[in-house]
PDB file of C-alpha atoms in Angstrom:
ATOM      1  CA  UNK A   1       0.000   0.000   0.000  1.00 41.00           C
ATOM      2  CA  UNK A   2       1.161   3.541  -0.795  1.00 41.00           C
ATOM      3  CA  UNK A   3       0.227   6.485   1.386  1.00 45.00           C
ATOM      4  CA  UNK A   4      -0.104   9.403  -0.992  1.00 48.00           C
ATOM      5  CA  UNK A   5      -2.272  12.424  -1.572  1.00 47.00           C
ATOM      6  CA  UNK A   6      -3.659  12.729  -5.127  1.00 47.00           C
ATOM      7  CA  UNK A   7      -3.899  16.537  -4.811  1.00 48.00           C
ATOM      8  CA  UNK A   8      -0.106  16.795  -4.566  1.00 45.00           C
ATOM      9  CA  UNK A   9       1.690  16.394  -7.909  1.00 47.00           C
ATOM     10  CA  UNK A  10       5.237  15.874  -6.745  1.00 44.00           C
ATOM     11  CA  UNK A  11       7.796  13.114  -7.131  1.00 47.00           C
ATOM     12  CA  UNK A  12       8.626  10.554  -4.494  1.00 48.00           C
ATOM     13  CA  UNK A  13      11.825  12.484  -3.708  1.00 51.00           C
ATOM     14  CA  UNK A  14       9.995  15.517  -2.259  1.00 55.00           C
ATOM     15  CA  UNK A  15      11.462  16.879   0.930  1.00 72.00           C
ATOM     16  CA  UNK A  16       9.678  17.845   4.099  1.00 78.00           C
ATOM     17  CA  UNK A  17      10.101  21.566   3.267  1.00 81.00           C
ATOM     18  CA  UNK A  18       8.286  21.184  -0.052  1.00 79.00           C
ATOM     19  CA  UNK A  19       5.447  19.321   1.644  1.00 74.00           C
ATOM     20  CA  UNK A  20       5.123  22.054   4.264  1.00 79.00           C
ATOM     21  CA  UNK A  21       5.037  24.748   1.536  1.00 81.00           C
ATOM     22  CA  UNK A  22       2.371  22.864  -0.387  1.00 76.00           C
ATOM     23  CA  UNK A  23       0.320  22.458   2.813  1.00 74.00           C
ATOM     24  CA  UNK A  24       0.599  26.236   3.501  1.00 78.00           C
ATOM     25  CA  UNK A  25      -0.449  27.073  -0.082  1.00 78.00           C
ATOM     26  CA  UNK A  26      -3.528  24.863   0.247  1.00 72.00           C
ATOM     27  CA  UNK A  27      -2.520  22.451  -2.461  1.00 70.00           C
ATOM     28  CA  UNK A  28      -2.835  19.487  -0.085  1.00 68.00           C
ATOM     29  CA  UNK A  29      -5.158  18.780   2.822  1.00 66.00           C
ATOM     30  CA  UNK A  30      -3.993  17.734   6.268  1.00 64.00           C
ATOM     31  CA  UNK A  31      -3.916  14.027   6.902  1.00 64.00           C
ATOM     32  CA  UNK A  32      -2.924  10.985   4.828  1.00 56.00           C
ATOM     33  CA  UNK A  33      -5.041   9.437   2.109  1.00 52.00           C
ATOM     34  CA  UNK A  34      -4.573   5.723   1.531  1.00 47.00           C
ATOM     35  CA  UNK A  35      -4.332   4.778  -2.084  1.00 51.00           C
ATOM     36  CA  UNK A  36      -4.927   1.068  -2.523  1.00 57.00           C
ATOM     37  CA  UNK A  37      -3.525  -0.905  -5.354  1.00 64.00           C
ATOM     38  CA  UNK A  38      -6.036  -1.973  -7.942  1.00 76.00           C
ATOM     39  CA  UNK A  39      -6.960  -5.674  -7.900  1.00 79.00           C
ATOM     40  CA  UNK A  40      -6.500  -7.656 -11.048  1.00 83.00           C
ATOM     41  CA  UNK A  41      -9.278 -10.195 -11.701  1.00 84.00           C
ATOM     42  CA  UNK A  42      -8.491 -13.299 -13.727  1.00 87.00           C
ATOM     43  CA  UNK A  43     -11.329 -15.043 -15.553  1.00 89.00           C
ATOM     44  CA  UNK A  44      -9.829 -18.371 -16.575  1.00 91.00           C
ATOM     45  CA  UNK A  45     -12.806 -20.037 -18.189  1.00 90.00           C
ATOM     46  CA  UNK A  46     -10.865 -22.986 -19.544  1.00 91.00           C
ATOM     47  CA  UNK A  47      -9.357 -23.813 -16.137  1.00 90.00           C
ATOM     48  CA  UNK A  48     -12.750 -23.553 -14.467  1.00 90.00           C
ATOM     49  CA  UNK A  49     -14.266 -25.856 -17.052  1.00 89.00           C
ATOM     50  CA  UNK A  50     -11.527 -28.405 -16.457  1.00 88.00           C
ATOM     51  CA  UNK A  51     -12.120 -28.322 -12.712  1.00 86.00           C
ATOM     52  CA  UNK A  52     -15.864 -28.742 -13.193  1.00 84.00           C
ATOM     53  CA  UNK A  53     -15.240 -31.786 -15.361  1.00 81.00           C
ATOM     54  CA  UNK A  54     -12.848 -33.140 -12.740  1.00 78.00           C
ATOM     55  CA  UNK A  55     -15.403 -32.701  -9.941  1.00 76.00           C
ATOM     56  CA  UNK A  56     -18.248 -34.084 -11.987  1.00 74.00           C
ATOM     57  CA  UNK A  57     -19.597 -37.477 -10.863  1.00 65.00           C
ATOM     58  CA  UNK A  58     -21.403 -38.306 -14.071  1.00 65.00           C
ATOM     59  CA  UNK A  59     -18.722 -40.705 -15.187  1.00 72.00           C
ATOM     60  CA  UNK A  60     -18.829 -42.658 -11.923  1.00 77.00           C
ATOM     61  CA  UNK A  61     -21.213 -45.539 -11.288  1.00 83.00           C
ATOM     62  CA  UNK A  62     -24.329 -45.034  -9.223  1.00 85.00           C
ATOM     63  CA  UNK A  63     -22.990 -47.217  -6.398  1.00 86.00           C
ATOM     64  CA  UNK A  64     -20.159 -44.684  -6.032  1.00 83.00           C
ATOM     65  CA  UNK A  65     -22.516 -41.687  -6.098  1.00 82.00           C
ATOM     66  CA  UNK A  66     -25.713 -42.948  -4.399  1.00 86.00           C
ATOM     67  CA  UNK A  67     -27.594 -39.865  -5.587  1.00 87.00           C
ATOM     68  CA  UNK A  68     -31.358 -39.931  -6.018  1.00 89.00           C
ATOM     69  CA  UNK A  69     -33.787 -37.350  -7.324  1.00 88.00           C
ATOM     70  CA  UNK A  70     -37.399 -38.029  -6.448  1.00 88.00           C
ATOM     71  CA  UNK A  71     -40.579 -36.516  -5.076  1.00 88.00           C
ATOM     72  CA  UNK A  72     -41.593 -36.756  -1.389  1.00 87.00           C
ATOM     73  CA  UNK A  73     -43.520 -39.754  -0.178  1.00 86.00           C
ATOM     74  CA  UNK A  74     -47.299 -39.312  -0.287  1.00 84.00           C
ATOM     75  CA  UNK A  75     -48.838 -37.687   2.789  1.00 79.00           C
ATOM     76  CA  UNK A  76     -52.151 -38.537   4.430  1.00 75.00           C
ATOM     77  CA  UNK A  77     -53.041 -34.915   5.065  1.00 72.00           C
ATOM     78  CA  UNK A  78     -53.403 -32.426   2.188  1.00 70.00           C
ATOM     79  CA  UNK A  79     -50.302 -30.307   1.763  1.00 68.00           C
ATOM     80  CA  UNK A  80     -50.340 -26.567   1.143  1.00 67.00           C
ATOM     81  CA  UNK A  81     -47.170 -25.649  -0.754  1.00 67.00           C
ATOM     82  CA  UNK A  82     -47.773 -21.950  -0.151  1.00 67.00           C
ATOM     83  CA  UNK A  83     -47.392 -22.382   3.613  1.00 65.00           C
ATOM     84  CA  UNK A  84     -43.990 -24.095   3.361  1.00 66.00           C
ATOM     85  CA  UNK A  85     -42.172 -20.786   3.232  1.00 70.00           C
ATOM     86  CA  UNK A  86     -43.354 -19.685   6.670  1.00 75.00           C
ATOM     87  CA  UNK A  87     -44.152 -23.026   8.366  1.00 77.00           C
ATOM     88  CA  UNK A  88     -40.966 -24.713   9.574  1.00 82.00           C
ATOM     89  CA  UNK A  89     -42.766 -27.854  10.753  1.00 82.00           C
ATOM     90  CA  UNK A  90     -44.383 -28.606   7.375  1.00 82.00           C
ATOM     91  CA  UNK A  91     -41.141 -27.876   5.593  1.00 84.00           C
ATOM     92  CA  UNK A  92     -39.216 -30.309   7.813  1.00 87.00           C
ATOM     93  CA  UNK A  93     -41.945 -32.919   7.294  1.00 87.00           C
ATOM     94  CA  UNK A  94     -41.553 -32.530   3.546  1.00 87.00           C
ATOM     95  CA  UNK A  95     -37.809 -33.141   3.860  1.00 90.00           C
ATOM     96  CA  UNK A  96     -38.547 -36.192   6.024  1.00 91.00           C
ATOM     97  CA  UNK A  97     -40.997 -37.666   3.477  1.00 90.00           C
ATOM     98  CA  UNK A  98     -38.553 -37.037   0.665  1.00 92.00           C
ATOM     99  CA  UNK A  99     -35.861 -38.915   2.633  1.00 93.00           C
ATOM    100  CA  UNK A 100     -38.330 -41.785   3.111  1.00 92.00           C
ATOM    101  CA  UNK A 101     -38.991 -41.987  -0.614  1.00 93.00           C
ATOM    102  CA  UNK A 102     -35.241 -41.925  -1.310  1.00 93.00           C
ATOM    103  CA  UNK A 103     -34.640 -44.785   1.127  1.00 93.00           C
ATOM    104  CA  UNK A 104     -37.352 -46.933  -0.447  1.00 92.00           C
ATOM    105  CA  UNK A 105     -36.039 -46.370  -3.953  1.00 92.00           C
ATOM    106  CA  UNK A 106     -32.399 -46.863  -2.898  1.00 92.00           C
ATOM    107  CA  UNK A 107     -33.130 -50.172  -1.157  1.00 92.00           C
ATOM    108  CA  UNK A 108     -34.801 -51.503  -4.295  1.00 92.00           C
ATOM    109  CA  UNK A 109     -31.795 -50.521  -6.425  1.00 91.00           C
ATOM    110  CA  UNK A 110     -29.324 -52.077  -3.990  1.00 92.00           C
ATOM    111  CA  UNK A 111     -31.390 -55.287  -3.871  1.00 91.00           C
ATOM    112  CA  UNK A 112     -31.369 -55.483  -7.686  1.00 92.00           C
ATOM    113  CA  UNK A 113     -27.573 -55.057  -7.616  1.00 91.00           C
ATOM    114  CA  UNK A 114     -27.284 -57.887  -4.998  1.00 90.00           C
ATOM    115  CA  UNK A 115     -25.664 -55.549  -2.466  1.00 90.00           C
ATOM    116  CA  UNK A 116     -26.498 -56.365   1.182  1.00 87.00           C
ATOM    117  CA  UNK A 117     -28.010 -53.563   3.217  1.00 86.00           C
ATOM    118  CA  UNK A 118     -27.937 -55.186   6.684  1.00 85.00           C
ATOM    119  CA  UNK A 119     -24.897 -55.770   8.831  1.00 81.00           C
ATOM    120  CA  UNK A 120     -24.171 -59.474   9.400  1.00 79.00           C
ATOM    121  CA  UNK A 121     -24.154 -60.823  12.932  1.00 80.00           C
ATOM    122  CA  UNK A 122     -20.446 -61.695  12.843  1.00 79.00           C
ATOM    123  CA  UNK A 123     -19.449 -58.281  11.505  1.00 77.00           C
ATOM    124  CA  UNK A 124     -16.572 -56.751  13.427  1.00 75.00           C
ATOM    125  CA  UNK A 125     -15.820 -53.051  13.246  1.00 72.00           C
ATOM    126  CA  UNK A 126     -12.908 -51.450  15.009  1.00 73.00           C
ATOM    127  CA  UNK A 127     -13.972 -49.113  17.766  1.00 73.00           C
ATOM    128  CA  UNK A 128     -13.190 -45.436  17.523  1.00 79.00           C
ATOM    129  CA  UNK A 129     -12.096 -45.536  21.170  1.00 81.00           C
ATOM    130  CA  UNK A 130      -9.252 -47.681  22.430  1.00 83.00           C
ATOM    131  CA  UNK A 131      -9.805 -50.610  24.799  1.00 82.00           C
ATOM    132  CA  UNK A 132      -8.082 -48.784  27.658  1.00 87.00           C
ATOM    133  CA  UNK A 133     -10.368 -45.808  27.221  1.00 89.00           C
ATOM    134  CA  UNK A 134     -13.435 -48.049  27.171  1.00 86.00           C
ATOM    135  CA  UNK A 135     -12.212 -49.809  30.336  1.00 89.00           C
ATOM    136  CA  UNK A 136     -12.008 -46.448  32.074  1.00 91.00           C
ATOM    137  CA  UNK A 137     -15.487 -45.565  30.859  1.00 89.00           C
ATOM    138  CA  UNK A 138     -16.816 -48.937  32.015  1.00 90.00           C
ATOM    139  CA  UNK A 139     -15.195 -48.562  35.437  1.00 92.00           C
ATOM    140  CA  UNK A 140     -16.672 -45.077  35.796  1.00 92.00           C
ATOM    141  CA  UNK A 141     -20.126 -46.354  34.864  1.00 91.00           C
ATOM    142  CA  UNK A 142     -19.781 -49.286  37.273  1.00 91.00           C
ATOM    143  CA  UNK A 143     -18.653 -46.972  40.062  1.00 92.00           C
ATOM    144  CA  UNK A 144     -21.596 -44.675  39.380  1.00 91.00           C
ATOM    145  CA  UNK A 145     -23.977 -47.643  39.419  1.00 91.00           C
ATOM    146  CA  UNK A 146     -22.583 -48.921  42.724  1.00 92.00           C
ATOM    147  CA  UNK A 147     -22.836 -45.478  44.291  1.00 92.00           C
ATOM    148  CA  UNK A 148     -26.450 -45.229  43.166  1.00 91.00           C
ATOM    149  CA  UNK A 149     -27.191 -48.675  44.619  1.00 92.00           C
ATOM    150  CA  UNK A 150     -25.550 -47.707  47.917  1.00 93.00           C
ATOM    151  CA  UNK A 151     -27.536 -44.494  48.071  1.00 93.00           C
ATOM    152  CA  UNK A 152     -30.755 -46.389  47.318  1.00 92.00           C
ATOM    153  CA  UNK A 153     -29.938 -48.945  50.023  1.00 92.00           C
ATOM    154  CA  UNK A 154     -29.216 -46.189  52.539  1.00 93.00           C
ATOM    155  CA  UNK A 155     -32.449 -44.477  51.570  1.00 93.00           C
ATOM    156  CA  UNK A 156     -34.424 -47.702  52.124  1.00 92.00           C
ATOM    157  CA  UNK A 157     -32.738 -48.231  55.502  1.00 92.00           C
ATOM    158  CA  UNK A 158     -33.688 -44.709  56.543  1.00 92.00           C
ATOM    159  CA  UNK A 159     -37.256 -45.326  55.478  1.00 92.00           C
ATOM    160  CA  UNK A 160     -37.322 -48.636  57.401  1.00 92.00           C
ATOM    161  CA  UNK A 161     -35.986 -46.908  60.513  1.00 92.00           C
ATOM    162  CA  UNK A 162     -38.645 -44.233  60.223  1.00 91.00           C
ATOM    163  CA  UNK A 163     -41.312 -46.903  59.741  1.00 91.00           C
ATOM    164  CA  UNK A 164     -39.992 -48.915  62.712  1.00 92.00           C
ATOM    165  CA  UNK A 165     -40.044 -45.833  64.941  1.00 91.00           C
ATOM    166  CA  UNK A 166     -43.553 -45.061  63.794  1.00 91.00           C
ATOM    167  CA  UNK A 167     -44.727 -48.609  64.555  1.00 92.00           C
ATOM    168  CA  UNK A 168     -43.001 -48.527  67.940  1.00 92.00           C
ATOM    169  CA  UNK A 169     -44.700 -45.246  68.819  1.00 92.00           C
ATOM    170  CA  UNK A 170     -48.060 -46.656  67.766  1.00 92.00           C
ATOM    171  CA  UNK A 171     -47.520 -49.763  69.921  1.00 92.00           C
ATOM    172  CA  UNK A 172     -46.524 -47.644  72.934  1.00 92.00           C
ATOM    173  CA  UNK A 173     -49.515 -45.396  72.460  1.00 92.00           C
ATOM    174  CA  UNK A 174     -51.781 -48.441  72.214  1.00 91.00           C
ATOM    175  CA  UNK A 175     -50.318 -49.928  75.416  1.00 90.00           C
ATOM    176  CA  UNK A 176     -50.680 -46.635  77.250  1.00 92.00           C
ATOM    177  CA  UNK A 177     -54.267 -46.370  76.098  1.00 90.00           C
ATOM    178  CA  UNK A 178     -55.019 -49.952  77.206  1.00 87.00           C
ATOM    179  CA  UNK A 179     -53.388 -49.303  80.564  1.00 88.00           C
ATOM    180  CA  UNK A 180     -55.354 -46.108  81.016  1.00 89.00           C
ATOM    181  CA  UNK A 181     -58.608 -47.856  80.085  1.00 84.00           C
ATOM    182  CA  UNK A 182     -57.832 -50.687  82.516  1.00 83.00           C
ATOM    183  CA  UNK A 183     -57.127 -48.269  85.384  1.00 85.00           C
ATOM    184  CA  UNK A 184     -60.321 -46.372  84.616  1.00 85.00           C
ATOM    185  CA  UNK A 185     -62.267 -49.638  84.629  1.00 81.00           C
ATOM    186  CA  UNK A 186     -60.771 -50.658  87.977  1.00 80.00           C
ATOM    187  CA  UNK A 187     -61.647 -47.274  89.482  1.00 82.00           C
ATOM    188  CA  UNK A 188     -65.210 -47.570  88.258  1.00 80.00           C
ATOM    189  CA  UNK A 189     -65.414 -51.134  89.628  1.00 76.00           C
ATOM    190  CA  UNK A 190     -64.148 -49.981  93.048  1.00 78.00           C
ATOM    191  CA  UNK A 191     -66.639 -47.157  93.142  1.00 78.00           C
ATOM    192  CA  UNK A 192     -69.434 -49.539  92.240  1.00 75.00           C
ATOM    193  CA  UNK A 193     -70.264 -47.931  88.932  1.00 73.00           C
ATOM    194  CA  UNK A 194     -69.855 -51.264  87.096  1.00 74.00           C
ATOM    195  CA  UNK A 195     -70.543 -54.821  88.291  1.00 69.00           C
ATOM    196  CA  UNK A 196     -68.150 -56.807  86.121  1.00 68.00           C
ATOM    197  CA  UNK A 197     -64.605 -56.410  84.840  1.00 65.00           C
ATOM    198  CA  UNK A 198     -64.103 -58.013  81.459  1.00 66.00           C
ATOM    199  CA  UNK A 199     -60.322 -58.186  81.401  1.00 62.00           C
ATOM    200  CA  UNK A 200     -60.282 -60.182  84.678  1.00 62.00           C
ATOM    201  CA  UNK A 201     -62.430 -62.860  83.046  1.00 64.00           C
ATOM    202  CA  UNK A 202     -60.115 -62.922  80.084  1.00 64.00           C
ATOM    203  CA  UNK A 203     -57.098 -63.337  82.402  1.00 64.00           C
ATOM    204  CA  UNK A 204     -58.770 -66.268  84.195  1.00 64.00           C
ATOM    205  CA  UNK A 205     -59.610 -67.939  80.900  1.00 67.00           C
ATOM    206  CA  UNK A 206     -56.055 -67.486  79.713  1.00 69.00           C
ATOM    207  CA  UNK A 207     -54.653 -69.048  82.884  1.00 67.00           C
ATOM    208  CA  UNK A 208     -57.043 -72.009  82.613  1.00 68.00           C
ATOM    209  CA  UNK A 209     -55.970 -72.515  79.037  1.00 68.00           C
ATOM    210  CA  UNK A 210     -52.304 -72.527  80.064  1.00 67.00           C
ATOM    211  CA  UNK A 211     -53.049 -75.160  82.715  1.00 65.00           C
ATOM    212  CA  UNK A 212     -54.805 -77.395  80.210  1.00 67.00           C
ATOM    213  CA  UNK A 213     -51.910 -76.947  77.791  1.00 61.00           C
ATOM    214  CA  UNK A 214     -49.484 -78.043  80.478  1.00 60.00           C
ATOM    215  CA  UNK A 215     -51.583 -81.148  81.176  1.00 60.00           C
ATOM    216  CA  UNK A 216     -51.534 -82.198  77.549  1.00 65.00           C
ATOM    217  CA  UNK A 217     -47.795 -81.637  77.282  1.00 67.00           C
ATOM    218  CA  UNK A 218     -45.760 -84.742  76.385  1.00 76.00           C
ATOM    219  CA  UNK A 219     -41.998 -84.768  76.989  1.00 76.00           C
ATOM    220  CA  UNK A 220     -39.531 -85.781  74.306  1.00 84.00           C
ATOM    221  CA  UNK A 221     -37.540 -89.018  74.228  1.00 86.00           C
ATOM    222  CA  UNK A 222     -34.560 -87.587  76.055  1.00 87.00           C
ATOM    223  CA  UNK A 223     -36.718 -86.388  78.916  1.00 84.00           C
ATOM    224  CA  UNK A 224     -38.480 -89.734  79.080  1.00 84.00           C
ATOM    225  CA  UNK A 225     -35.166 -91.580  79.322  1.00 85.00           C
ATOM    226  CA  UNK A 226     -33.944 -89.323  82.109  1.00 84.00           C
ATOM    227  CA  UNK A 227     -37.221 -89.689  83.946  1.00 80.00           C
ATOM    228  CA  UNK A 228     -36.949 -93.451  83.632  1.00 79.00           C
ATOM    229  CA  UNK A 229     -33.339 -93.440  84.806  1.00 80.00           C
ATOM    230  CA  UNK A 230     -33.466 -90.886  87.616  1.00 78.00           C
ATOM    231  CA  UNK A 231     -37.143 -90.876  88.485  1.00 72.00           C
ATOM    232  CA  UNK A 232     -39.478 -87.977  89.088  1.00 68.00           C
ATOM    233  CA  UNK A 233     -38.078 -86.833  92.413  1.00 65.00           C
ATOM    234  CA  UNK A 234     -38.917 -88.134  95.847  1.00 63.00           C
ATOM    235  CA  UNK A 235     -36.774 -90.303  98.036  1.00 65.00           C
ATOM    236  CA  UNK A 236     -33.366 -91.211  96.609  1.00 66.00           C
ATOM    237  CA  UNK A 237     -31.908 -92.897  99.676  1.00 73.00           C
ATOM    238  CA  UNK A 238     -31.880 -96.666  99.893  1.00 73.00           C
ATOM    239  CA  UNK A 239     -33.204 -96.910  96.364  1.00 70.00           C
ATOM    240  CA  UNK A 240     -30.605 -99.576  95.482  1.00 76.00           C
ATOM    241  CA  UNK A 241     -31.022-101.683  98.622  1.00 81.00           C
ATOM    242  CA  UNK A 242     -31.624-105.395  98.126  1.00 81.00           C
ATOM    243  CA  UNK A 243     -34.940-106.825  98.859  1.00 81.00           C
ATOM    244  CA  UNK A 244     -35.974-110.429  99.431  1.00 82.00           C
ATOM    245  CA  UNK A 245     -36.889-110.859  95.797  1.00 83.00           C
ATOM    246  CA  UNK A 246     -33.648-109.298  94.492  1.00 82.00           C
ATOM    247  CA  UNK A 247     -31.539-111.339  96.912  1.00 81.00           C
ATOM    248  CA  UNK A 248     -33.228-114.573  95.810  1.00 80.00           C
ATOM    249  CA  UNK A 249     -32.715-113.756  92.139  1.00 82.00           C
ATOM    250  CA  UNK A 250     -29.467-115.369  90.998  1.00 79.00           C
ATOM    251  CA  UNK A 251     -30.137-115.329  87.246  1.00 80.00           C
ATOM    252  CA  UNK A 252     -27.389-112.796  86.562  1.00 79.00           C
ATOM    253  CA  UNK A 253     -24.764-114.675  88.625  1.00 77.00           C
ATOM    254  CA  UNK A 254     -21.777-115.965  86.617  1.00 78.00           C
ATOM    255  CA  UNK A 255     -19.432-118.288  88.539  1.00 72.00           C
ATOM    256  CA  UNK A 256     -16.601-118.053  86.018  1.00 73.00           C
ATOM    257  CA  UNK A 257     -16.596-114.273  86.246  1.00 74.00           C
ATOM    258  CA  UNK A 258     -16.952-114.362  90.030  1.00 69.00           C
ATOM    259  CA  UNK A 259     -13.967-116.729  90.488  1.00 68.00           C
ATOM    260  CA  UNK A 260     -11.858-115.146  87.725  1.00 64.00           C
ATOM    261  CA  UNK A 261     -11.429-118.393  85.778  1.00 56.00           C
ATOM    262  CA  UNK A 262     -12.308-117.144  82.335  1.00 54.00           C
ATOM    263  CA  UNK A 263     -13.216-114.163  80.268  1.00 54.00           C
ATOM    264  CA  UNK A 264     -16.446-112.541  81.126  1.00 51.00           C
ATOM    265  CA  UNK A 265     -19.204-112.055  78.649  1.00 52.00           C
ATOM    266  CA  UNK A 266     -19.037-108.318  78.917  1.00 54.00           C
ATOM    267  CA  UNK A 267     -16.636-106.563  76.578  1.00 55.00           C
ATOM    268  CA  UNK A 268     -15.876-103.706  78.983  1.00 56.00           C
ATOM    269  CA  UNK A 269     -12.293-103.405  80.152  1.00 57.00           C
ATOM    270  CA  UNK A 270     -11.901-103.671  83.931  1.00 56.00           C
ATOM    271  CA  UNK A 271     -11.155-100.320  85.454  1.00 64.00           C
ATOM    272  CA  UNK A 272      -8.541-100.006  88.160  1.00 72.00           C
ATOM    273  CA  UNK A 273      -9.162 -98.642  91.581  1.00 81.00           C
ATOM    274  CA  UNK A 274      -9.710 -94.926  91.637  1.00 86.00           C
ATOM    275  CA  UNK A 275      -6.822 -93.095  93.321  1.00 87.00           C
ATOM    276  CA  UNK A 276      -7.413 -91.012  96.422  1.00 88.00           C
ATOM    277  CA  UNK A 277      -8.172 -87.321  96.496  1.00 89.00           C
ATOM    278  CA  UNK A 278      -4.647 -86.180  97.390  1.00 89.00           C
ATOM    279  CA  UNK A 279      -3.102 -88.399  94.765  1.00 88.00           C
ATOM    280  CA  UNK A 280      -5.483 -87.078  92.108  1.00 89.00           C
ATOM    281  CA  UNK A 281      -4.592 -83.518  93.121  1.00 88.00           C
ATOM    282  CA  UNK A 282      -0.837 -84.191  92.820  1.00 89.00           C
ATOM    283  CA  UNK A 283      -1.362 -85.825  89.424  1.00 88.00           C
ATOM    284  CA  UNK A 284      -3.328 -82.829  88.243  1.00 85.00           C
ATOM    285  CA  UNK A 285      -0.587 -80.420  89.407  1.00 86.00           C
ATOM    286  CA  UNK A 286       2.060 -82.467  87.585  1.00 81.00           C
ATOM    287  CA  UNK A 287       0.145 -82.073  84.338  1.00 69.00           C
TER     288      UNK A 287
END
């Protein structure tokens, strides 16, 4: 760019003094006027035609272009073309129906060319994200899911605690009310305002029922064995004393065992004599 003033007809070698004299004489105006260089426009028609031919897709096959020119798919409602200029919704619906018609026509052409349009089940496409990145994403999602589950669990526990406290309060209130009603009934009974107390009859019936339940109770096998072995209480002294019948009964007497002349029928090993108390104590201390 050249900064010149067209009102000043001087050469480029003008000095500052000449410029000041011209400014004083009024030949030039104060300030600088920018004189831009003129643009040169090139209209290369042949080059443009070559580029258009190069960009043209007419020589390519349709499978390489996939271009379709068709009308929109038929609509159920009547369409007003005059309202398309100002109605965005109807205009977008027209584009949508035209895309539908293009898809239907394109699928027919691809089927005639024996080109599959559905992805096979064993098709493998490389992911845009790496496996490490997807692992991080998966871990983040899993962590978020676990945190949500923990929060939900804590929320349920809080609700259960609130419900438990509510139930406990209701039970306490019910007991207090029953107690108050019972005391009022007893006061009225003492004063002679009522002749009968219902809850006393219920208590007596409950006690009678417990007594009958105890009578019908049958012990288990272990209790029966212990009862048979140790008895039901009573006198324990002299329970193993011989009587005339037991003394006369010699059916269990074995002379070989009594005289030590042969092995006894019992398989139990004979136990030695139990040591005394002091000896047992010393043996225990040695251990």
